[in-house]
Short mmCIF file of C-alpha atoms and ligand atoms in Angstrom, two decimals:
data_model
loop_
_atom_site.label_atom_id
_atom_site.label_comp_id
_atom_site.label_asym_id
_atom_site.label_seq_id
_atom_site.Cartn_x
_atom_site.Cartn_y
_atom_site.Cartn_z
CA UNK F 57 -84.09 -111.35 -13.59
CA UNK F 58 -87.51 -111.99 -11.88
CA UNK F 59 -87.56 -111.43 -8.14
CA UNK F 60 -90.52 -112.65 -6.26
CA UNK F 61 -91.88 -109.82 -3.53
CA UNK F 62 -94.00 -112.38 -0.74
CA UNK F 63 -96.60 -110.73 0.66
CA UNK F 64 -97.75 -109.75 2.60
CA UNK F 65 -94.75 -107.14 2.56
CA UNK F 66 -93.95 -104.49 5.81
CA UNK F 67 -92.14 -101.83 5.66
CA UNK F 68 -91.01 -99.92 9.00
CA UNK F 69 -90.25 -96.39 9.00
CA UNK F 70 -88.60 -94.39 11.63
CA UNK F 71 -89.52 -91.27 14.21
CA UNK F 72 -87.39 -88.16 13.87
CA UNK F 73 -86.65 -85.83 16.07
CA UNK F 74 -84.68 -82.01 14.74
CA UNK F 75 -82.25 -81.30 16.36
CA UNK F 76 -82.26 -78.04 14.66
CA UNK F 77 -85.59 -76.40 13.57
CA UNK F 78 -84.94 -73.04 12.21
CA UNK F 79 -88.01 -71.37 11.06
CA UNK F 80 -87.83 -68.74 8.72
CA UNK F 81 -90.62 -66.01 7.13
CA UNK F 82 -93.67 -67.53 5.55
CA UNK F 83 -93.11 -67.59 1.96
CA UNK F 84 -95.75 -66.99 -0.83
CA UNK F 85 -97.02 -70.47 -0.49
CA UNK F 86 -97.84 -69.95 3.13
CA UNK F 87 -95.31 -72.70 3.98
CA UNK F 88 -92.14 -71.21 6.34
CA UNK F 89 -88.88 -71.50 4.86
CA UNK F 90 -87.30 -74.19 7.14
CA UNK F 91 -83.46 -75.16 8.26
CA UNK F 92 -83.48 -78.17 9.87
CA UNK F 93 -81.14 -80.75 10.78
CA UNK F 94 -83.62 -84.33 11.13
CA UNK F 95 -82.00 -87.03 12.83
CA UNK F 96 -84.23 -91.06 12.66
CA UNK F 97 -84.88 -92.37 15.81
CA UNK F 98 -85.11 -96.46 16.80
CA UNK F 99 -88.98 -96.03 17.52
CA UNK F 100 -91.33 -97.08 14.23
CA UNK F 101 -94.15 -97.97 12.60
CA UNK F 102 -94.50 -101.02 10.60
CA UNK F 103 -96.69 -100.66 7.78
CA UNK F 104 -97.89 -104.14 6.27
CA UNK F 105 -99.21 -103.98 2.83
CA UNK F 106 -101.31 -107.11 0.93
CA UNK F 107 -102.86 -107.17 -2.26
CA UNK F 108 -106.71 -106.96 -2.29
CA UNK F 109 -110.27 -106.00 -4.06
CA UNK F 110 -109.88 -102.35 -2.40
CA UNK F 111 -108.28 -100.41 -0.37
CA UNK F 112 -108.45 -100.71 3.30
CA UNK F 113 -107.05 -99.32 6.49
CA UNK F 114 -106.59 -101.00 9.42
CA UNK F 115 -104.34 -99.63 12.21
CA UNK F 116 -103.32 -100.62 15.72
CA UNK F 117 -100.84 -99.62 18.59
CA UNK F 118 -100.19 -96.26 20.03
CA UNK F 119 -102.85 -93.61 19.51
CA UNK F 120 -104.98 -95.25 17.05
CA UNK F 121 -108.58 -93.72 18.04
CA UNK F 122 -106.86 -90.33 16.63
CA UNK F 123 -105.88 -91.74 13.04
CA UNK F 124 -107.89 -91.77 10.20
CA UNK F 125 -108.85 -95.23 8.69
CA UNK F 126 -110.65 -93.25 5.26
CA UNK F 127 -108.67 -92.42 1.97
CA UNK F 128 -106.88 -89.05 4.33
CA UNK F 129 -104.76 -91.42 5.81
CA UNK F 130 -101.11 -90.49 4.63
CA UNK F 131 -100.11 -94.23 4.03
CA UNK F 132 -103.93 -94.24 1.74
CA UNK F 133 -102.48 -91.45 -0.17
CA UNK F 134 -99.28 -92.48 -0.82
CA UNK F 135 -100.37 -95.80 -2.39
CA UNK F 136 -103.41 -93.80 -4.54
CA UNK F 137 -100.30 -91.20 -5.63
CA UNK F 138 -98.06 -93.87 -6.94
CA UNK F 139 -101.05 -95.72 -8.68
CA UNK F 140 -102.26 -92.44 -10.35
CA UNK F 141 -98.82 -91.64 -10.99
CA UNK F 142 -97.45 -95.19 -12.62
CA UNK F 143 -100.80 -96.70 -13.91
CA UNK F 144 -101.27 -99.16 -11.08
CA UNK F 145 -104.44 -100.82 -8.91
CA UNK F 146 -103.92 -99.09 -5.59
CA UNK F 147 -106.21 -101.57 -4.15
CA UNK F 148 -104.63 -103.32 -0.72
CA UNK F 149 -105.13 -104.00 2.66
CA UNK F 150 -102.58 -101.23 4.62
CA UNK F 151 -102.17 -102.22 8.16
CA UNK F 152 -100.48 -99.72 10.07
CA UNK F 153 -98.56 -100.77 13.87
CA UNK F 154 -98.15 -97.47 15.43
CA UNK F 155 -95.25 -96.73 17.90
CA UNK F 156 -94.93 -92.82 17.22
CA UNK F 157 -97.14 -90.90 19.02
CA UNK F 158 -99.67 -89.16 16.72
CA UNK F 159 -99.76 -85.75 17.00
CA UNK F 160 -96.70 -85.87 18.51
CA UNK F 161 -93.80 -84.02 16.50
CA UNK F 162 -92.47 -87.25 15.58
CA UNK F 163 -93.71 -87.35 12.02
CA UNK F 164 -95.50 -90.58 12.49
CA UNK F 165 -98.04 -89.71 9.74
CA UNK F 166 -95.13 -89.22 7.48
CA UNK F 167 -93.46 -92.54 8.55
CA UNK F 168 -96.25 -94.49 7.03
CA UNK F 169 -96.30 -92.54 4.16
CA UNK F 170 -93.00 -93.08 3.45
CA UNK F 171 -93.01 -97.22 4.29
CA UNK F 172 -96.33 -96.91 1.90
CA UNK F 173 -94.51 -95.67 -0.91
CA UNK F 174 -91.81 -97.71 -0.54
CA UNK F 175 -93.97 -100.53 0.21
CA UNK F 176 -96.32 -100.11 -2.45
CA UNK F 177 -93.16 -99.47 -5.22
CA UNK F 178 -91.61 -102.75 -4.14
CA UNK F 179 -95.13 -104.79 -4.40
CA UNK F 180 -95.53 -103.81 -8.03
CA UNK F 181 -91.85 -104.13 -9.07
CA UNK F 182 -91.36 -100.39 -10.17
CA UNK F 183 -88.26 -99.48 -11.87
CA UNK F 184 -87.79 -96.21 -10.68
CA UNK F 185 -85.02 -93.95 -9.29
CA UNK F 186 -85.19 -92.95 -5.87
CA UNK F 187 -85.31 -89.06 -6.99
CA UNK F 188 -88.85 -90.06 -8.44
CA UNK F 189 -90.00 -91.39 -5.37
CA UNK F 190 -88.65 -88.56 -3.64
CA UNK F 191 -90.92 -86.06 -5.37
CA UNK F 192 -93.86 -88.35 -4.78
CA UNK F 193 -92.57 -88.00 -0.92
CA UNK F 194 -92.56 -84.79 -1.27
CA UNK F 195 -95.85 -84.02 -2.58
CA UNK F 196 -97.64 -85.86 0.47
CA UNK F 197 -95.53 -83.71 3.24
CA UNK F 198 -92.33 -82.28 3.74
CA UNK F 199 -91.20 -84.71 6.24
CA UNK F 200 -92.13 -87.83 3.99
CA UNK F 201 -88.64 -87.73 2.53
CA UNK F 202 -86.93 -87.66 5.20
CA UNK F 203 -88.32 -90.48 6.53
CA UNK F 204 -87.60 -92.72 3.31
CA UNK F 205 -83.93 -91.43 3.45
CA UNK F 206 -83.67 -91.80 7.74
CA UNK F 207 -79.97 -91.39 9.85
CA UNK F 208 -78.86 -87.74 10.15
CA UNK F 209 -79.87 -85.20 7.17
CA UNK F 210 -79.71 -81.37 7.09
CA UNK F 211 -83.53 -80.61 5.72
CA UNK F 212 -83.87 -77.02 3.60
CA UNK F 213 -86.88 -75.76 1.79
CA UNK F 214 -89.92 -77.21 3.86
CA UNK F 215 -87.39 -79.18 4.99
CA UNK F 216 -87.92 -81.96 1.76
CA UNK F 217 -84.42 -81.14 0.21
CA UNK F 218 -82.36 -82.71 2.09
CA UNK F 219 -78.46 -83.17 2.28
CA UNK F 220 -77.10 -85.91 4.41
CA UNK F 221 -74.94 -85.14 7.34
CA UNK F 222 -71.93 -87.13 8.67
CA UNK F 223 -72.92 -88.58 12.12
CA UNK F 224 -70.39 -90.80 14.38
CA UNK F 225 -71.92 -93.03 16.92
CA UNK F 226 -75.28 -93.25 18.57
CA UNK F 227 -76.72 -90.65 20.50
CA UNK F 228 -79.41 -91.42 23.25
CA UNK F 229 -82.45 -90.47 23.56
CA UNK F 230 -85.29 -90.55 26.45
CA UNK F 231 -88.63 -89.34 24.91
CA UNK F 232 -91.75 -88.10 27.06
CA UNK F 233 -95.07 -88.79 24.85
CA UNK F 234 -97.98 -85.71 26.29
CA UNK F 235 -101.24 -86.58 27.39
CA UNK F 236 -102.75 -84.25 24.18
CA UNK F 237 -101.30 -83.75 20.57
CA UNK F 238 -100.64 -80.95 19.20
CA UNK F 239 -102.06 -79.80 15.79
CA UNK F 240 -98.58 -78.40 13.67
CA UNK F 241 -100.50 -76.20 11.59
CA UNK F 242 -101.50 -74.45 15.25
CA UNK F 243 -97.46 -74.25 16.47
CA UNK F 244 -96.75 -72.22 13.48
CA UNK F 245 -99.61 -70.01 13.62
CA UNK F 246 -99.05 -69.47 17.78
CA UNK F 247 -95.07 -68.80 16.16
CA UNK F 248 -96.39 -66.26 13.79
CA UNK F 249 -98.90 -64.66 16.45
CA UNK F 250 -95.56 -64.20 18.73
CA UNK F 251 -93.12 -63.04 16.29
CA UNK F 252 -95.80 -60.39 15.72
CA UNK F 253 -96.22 -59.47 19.24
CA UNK F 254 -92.58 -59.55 19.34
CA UNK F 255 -88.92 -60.38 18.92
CA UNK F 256 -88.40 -64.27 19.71
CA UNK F 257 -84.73 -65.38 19.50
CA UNK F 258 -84.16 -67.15 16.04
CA UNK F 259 -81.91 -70.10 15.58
CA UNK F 260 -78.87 -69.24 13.35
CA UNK F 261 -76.53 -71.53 11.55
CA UNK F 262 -76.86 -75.36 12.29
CA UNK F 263 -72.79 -75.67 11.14
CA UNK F 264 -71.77 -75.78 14.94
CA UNK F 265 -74.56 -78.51 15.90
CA UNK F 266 -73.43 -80.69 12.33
CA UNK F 267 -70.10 -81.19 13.66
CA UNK F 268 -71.29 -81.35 16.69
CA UNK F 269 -72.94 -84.79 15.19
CA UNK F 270 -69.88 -85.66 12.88
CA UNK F 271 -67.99 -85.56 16.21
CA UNK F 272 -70.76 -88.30 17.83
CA UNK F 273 -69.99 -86.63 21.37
CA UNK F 274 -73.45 -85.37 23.17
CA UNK F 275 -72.21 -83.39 25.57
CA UNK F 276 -70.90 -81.26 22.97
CA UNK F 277 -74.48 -81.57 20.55
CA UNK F 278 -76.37 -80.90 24.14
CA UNK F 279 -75.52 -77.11 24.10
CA UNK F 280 -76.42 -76.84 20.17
CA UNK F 281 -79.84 -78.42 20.28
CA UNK F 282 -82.18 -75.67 19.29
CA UNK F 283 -85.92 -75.62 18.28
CA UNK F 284 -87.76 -71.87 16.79
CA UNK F 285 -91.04 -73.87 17.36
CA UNK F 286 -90.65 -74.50 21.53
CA UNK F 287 -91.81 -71.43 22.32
CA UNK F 288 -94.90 -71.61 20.33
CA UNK F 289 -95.60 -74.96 21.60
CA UNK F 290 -95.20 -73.92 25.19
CA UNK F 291 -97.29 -71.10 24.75
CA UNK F 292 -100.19 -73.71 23.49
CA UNK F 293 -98.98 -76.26 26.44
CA UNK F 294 -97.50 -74.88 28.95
CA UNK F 295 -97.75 -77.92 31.50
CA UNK F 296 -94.14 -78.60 29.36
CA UNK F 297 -92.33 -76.47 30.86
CA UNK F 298 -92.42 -78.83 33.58
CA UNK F 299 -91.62 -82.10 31.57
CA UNK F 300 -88.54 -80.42 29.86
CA UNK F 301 -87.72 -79.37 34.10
CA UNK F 302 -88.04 -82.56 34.97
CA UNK F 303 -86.02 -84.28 32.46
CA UNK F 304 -82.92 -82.02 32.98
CA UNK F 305 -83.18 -82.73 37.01
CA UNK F 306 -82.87 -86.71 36.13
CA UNK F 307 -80.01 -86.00 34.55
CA UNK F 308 -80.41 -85.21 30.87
CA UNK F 309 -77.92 -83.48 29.14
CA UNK F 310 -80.36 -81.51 27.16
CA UNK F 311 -84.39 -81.61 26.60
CA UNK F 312 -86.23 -79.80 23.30
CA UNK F 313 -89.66 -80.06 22.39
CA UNK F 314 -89.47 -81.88 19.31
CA UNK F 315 -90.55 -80.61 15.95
CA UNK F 316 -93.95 -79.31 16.31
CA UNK F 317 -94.71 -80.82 20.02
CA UNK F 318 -95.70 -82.23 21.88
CA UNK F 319 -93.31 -84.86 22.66
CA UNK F 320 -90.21 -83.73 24.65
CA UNK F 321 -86.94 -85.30 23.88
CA UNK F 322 -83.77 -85.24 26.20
CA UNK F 323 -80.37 -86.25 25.17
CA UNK F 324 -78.77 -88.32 27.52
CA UNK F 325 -74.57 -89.43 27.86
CA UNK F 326 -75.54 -93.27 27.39
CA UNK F 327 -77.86 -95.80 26.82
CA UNK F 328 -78.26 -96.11 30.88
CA UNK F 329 -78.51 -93.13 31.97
CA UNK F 330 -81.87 -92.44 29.16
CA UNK F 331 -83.69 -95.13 31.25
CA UNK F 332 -82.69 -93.72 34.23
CA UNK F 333 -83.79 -90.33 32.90
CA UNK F 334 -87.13 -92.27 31.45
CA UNK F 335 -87.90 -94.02 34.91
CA UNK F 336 -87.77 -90.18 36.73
CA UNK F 337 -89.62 -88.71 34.21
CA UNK F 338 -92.61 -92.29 34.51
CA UNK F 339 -92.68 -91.41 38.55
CA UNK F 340 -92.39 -87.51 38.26
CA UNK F 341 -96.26 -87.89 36.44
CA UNK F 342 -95.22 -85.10 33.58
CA UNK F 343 -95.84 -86.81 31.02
CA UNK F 344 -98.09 -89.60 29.58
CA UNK F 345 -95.88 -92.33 29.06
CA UNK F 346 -91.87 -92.54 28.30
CA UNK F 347 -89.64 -94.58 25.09
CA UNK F 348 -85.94 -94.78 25.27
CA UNK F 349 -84.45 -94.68 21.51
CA UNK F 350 -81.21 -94.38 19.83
CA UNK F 351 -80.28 -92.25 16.55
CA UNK F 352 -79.45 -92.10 13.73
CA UNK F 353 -81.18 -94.97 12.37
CA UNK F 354 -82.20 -96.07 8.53
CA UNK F 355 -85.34 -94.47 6.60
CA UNK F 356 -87.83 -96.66 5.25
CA UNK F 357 -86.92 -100.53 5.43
CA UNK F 358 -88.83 -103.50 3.95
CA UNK F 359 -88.77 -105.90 7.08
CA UNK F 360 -87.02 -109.39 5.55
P1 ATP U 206 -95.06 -83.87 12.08
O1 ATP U 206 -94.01 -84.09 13.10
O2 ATP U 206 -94.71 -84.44 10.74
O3 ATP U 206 -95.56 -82.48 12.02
P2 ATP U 206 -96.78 -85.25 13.87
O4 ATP U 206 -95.86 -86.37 14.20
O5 ATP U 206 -96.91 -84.13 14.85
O6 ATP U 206 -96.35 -84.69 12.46
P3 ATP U 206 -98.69 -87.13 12.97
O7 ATP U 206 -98.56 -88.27 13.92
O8 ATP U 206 -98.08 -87.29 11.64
O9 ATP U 206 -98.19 -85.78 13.63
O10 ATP U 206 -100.25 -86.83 12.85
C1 ATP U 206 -100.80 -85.59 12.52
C2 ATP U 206 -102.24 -85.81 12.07
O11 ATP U 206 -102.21 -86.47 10.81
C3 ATP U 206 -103.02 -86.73 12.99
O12 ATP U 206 -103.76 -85.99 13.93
C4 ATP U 206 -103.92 -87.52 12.05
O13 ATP U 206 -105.23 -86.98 12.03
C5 ATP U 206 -103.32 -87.34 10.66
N1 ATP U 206 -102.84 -88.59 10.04
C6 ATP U 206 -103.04 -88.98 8.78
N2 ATP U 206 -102.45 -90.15 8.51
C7 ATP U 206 -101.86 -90.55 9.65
C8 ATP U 206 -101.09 -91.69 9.99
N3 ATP U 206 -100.84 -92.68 9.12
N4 ATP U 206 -100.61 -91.76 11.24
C9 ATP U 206 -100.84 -90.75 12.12
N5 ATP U 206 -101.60 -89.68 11.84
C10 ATP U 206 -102.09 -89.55 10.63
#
């Protein structure tokens, strides 16, 4: 049957946030061995892709002055990888509407790669299995596939194999975006500089926190939340120490820095109380700006 894709075609992808980021040892590859549980957050990018004499970049929204418009942008890559890898013209117009924070922890960068992929696979009418597009995913980062696959996944590996995880209901989430990113690459070398000075406690098994999430109650995830990367990140920033404070005085039930940094993210009891925990945290001046969101959400969509 011949279906006609209209273009120009978005594609939104989602934000994650771990609520479990065990790092282990850095393997031979100089990547850490990761356990992570990733759960898709309502806050995306939309990633609008239409067919042109070359490839071009054009991005707007949150951040933008820090992401690259030249062939290093992850959604450029991911359309040049599928081409080179399925014999296609990667030329297109990408336009990119931000709502993660770059630099942030949020794996915006990855969003767009995975909305590009997707995007770009659904423009030419590939027949392919999502395992395929998977290991393109994974070639461009280790969050990529994750972000095509979205809701609530336990991540191994880098954290690209992923297994997903029963999750009831919708947690809440108040996010405070930092004045300055932070590079990830940095985080894990600060973690490796203080796991040599020292003994830093490790996260252990994620079970509890997993049916923690099959249960869909936060007060029980709040204890469970855990992050091996929040010292490191404090170490580099350690004005958020007083955004996490400030979060759990409005009324959070939790606050971790998530992934890499340096957004913070606070679990809240309902929908309410994350905007009254987002409006405290707005007048408290700790952070840049605030987003309420709710998890777990879809990966990768194409926008109808
Ligand atoms: P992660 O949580 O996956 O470690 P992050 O959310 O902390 O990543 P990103 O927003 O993905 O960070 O950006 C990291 C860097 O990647 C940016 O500083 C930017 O230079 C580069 N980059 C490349 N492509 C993009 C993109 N499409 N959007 C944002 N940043 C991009």
């Amino acid at each position: 049957m011949l279906s006609v894709v209209p273009t120009p075609l978005t594609v939104r992808a989602p934000a994650k946030v771990n609520l479990h980021l065990g790092v282990g040892d850095v393997r031979p590859d100089g990547f850490h061995e990761l356990v992570t549980v990733f759960q898709a957050l309502s806050l995306h990018d939309d990633v609008t892709l239409t067919p042109a004499d070359a490839l071009t970049l054009h991005v707007t929204g949150e951040g933008v002055r820090d992401v690259p418009t030249d062939p290093t942008n992850l959604a450029a890559r991911a359309v040049v990888a599928l081409a080179e890898r399925y014999g296609r013209d990667p030329n297109m117009r990408i336009d990119i509407a931000k709502g993660i924070p770059v630099a942030g922890g949020m794996a915006g960068g990855s969003a767009d790669a995975a909305a590009a992929l997707l995007g770009a696979a659904t423009l030419w009418g590939l027949d392919i299995e999502r395992d395929e597009l998977d290991e393109v995913a994974a070639s461009l980062g280790s969050d990529v596939p994750f972000s095509l696959h979205g809701h609530t996944a336990l991540g191994t590996g880098r954290g690209e194999r992923l297994i997903p995880a029963l999750a009831r209901g919708e947690f809440h989430w108040t996010l405070a975006l930092a004045r300055e990113g932070l590079s990830t690459p940095a985080v894990y070398r600060e973690l490796d500089r203080l796991r040599e000075a020292g003994d830093p406690p490790r996260a252990g098994s994620p079970d509890d926190l997993l049916a923690a999430v099959a249960s869909g109650d936060p007060h029980r995830l709040a204890p469970l939340l855990v992050n091996d990367l929040q010292a490191a990140a404090l170490s580099l920033q350690p004005g958020l120490r007083r955004t996490l404070r400030a979060g759990m005085e409005a009324g959070a039930l939790a606050g971790i820095v998530s992934g890499s940094g340096p957004t913070c993210a606070f679990l809240c009891a309902s929908a309410d109380d994350a905007v009254d925990v987002g409006t405290e945290l707005a007048g408290a001046g700790v952070c840049r700006t605030v987003r309420v969101a709710s998890g777990p959400v879809p990966g990768a969509t194409v926008v109808p």
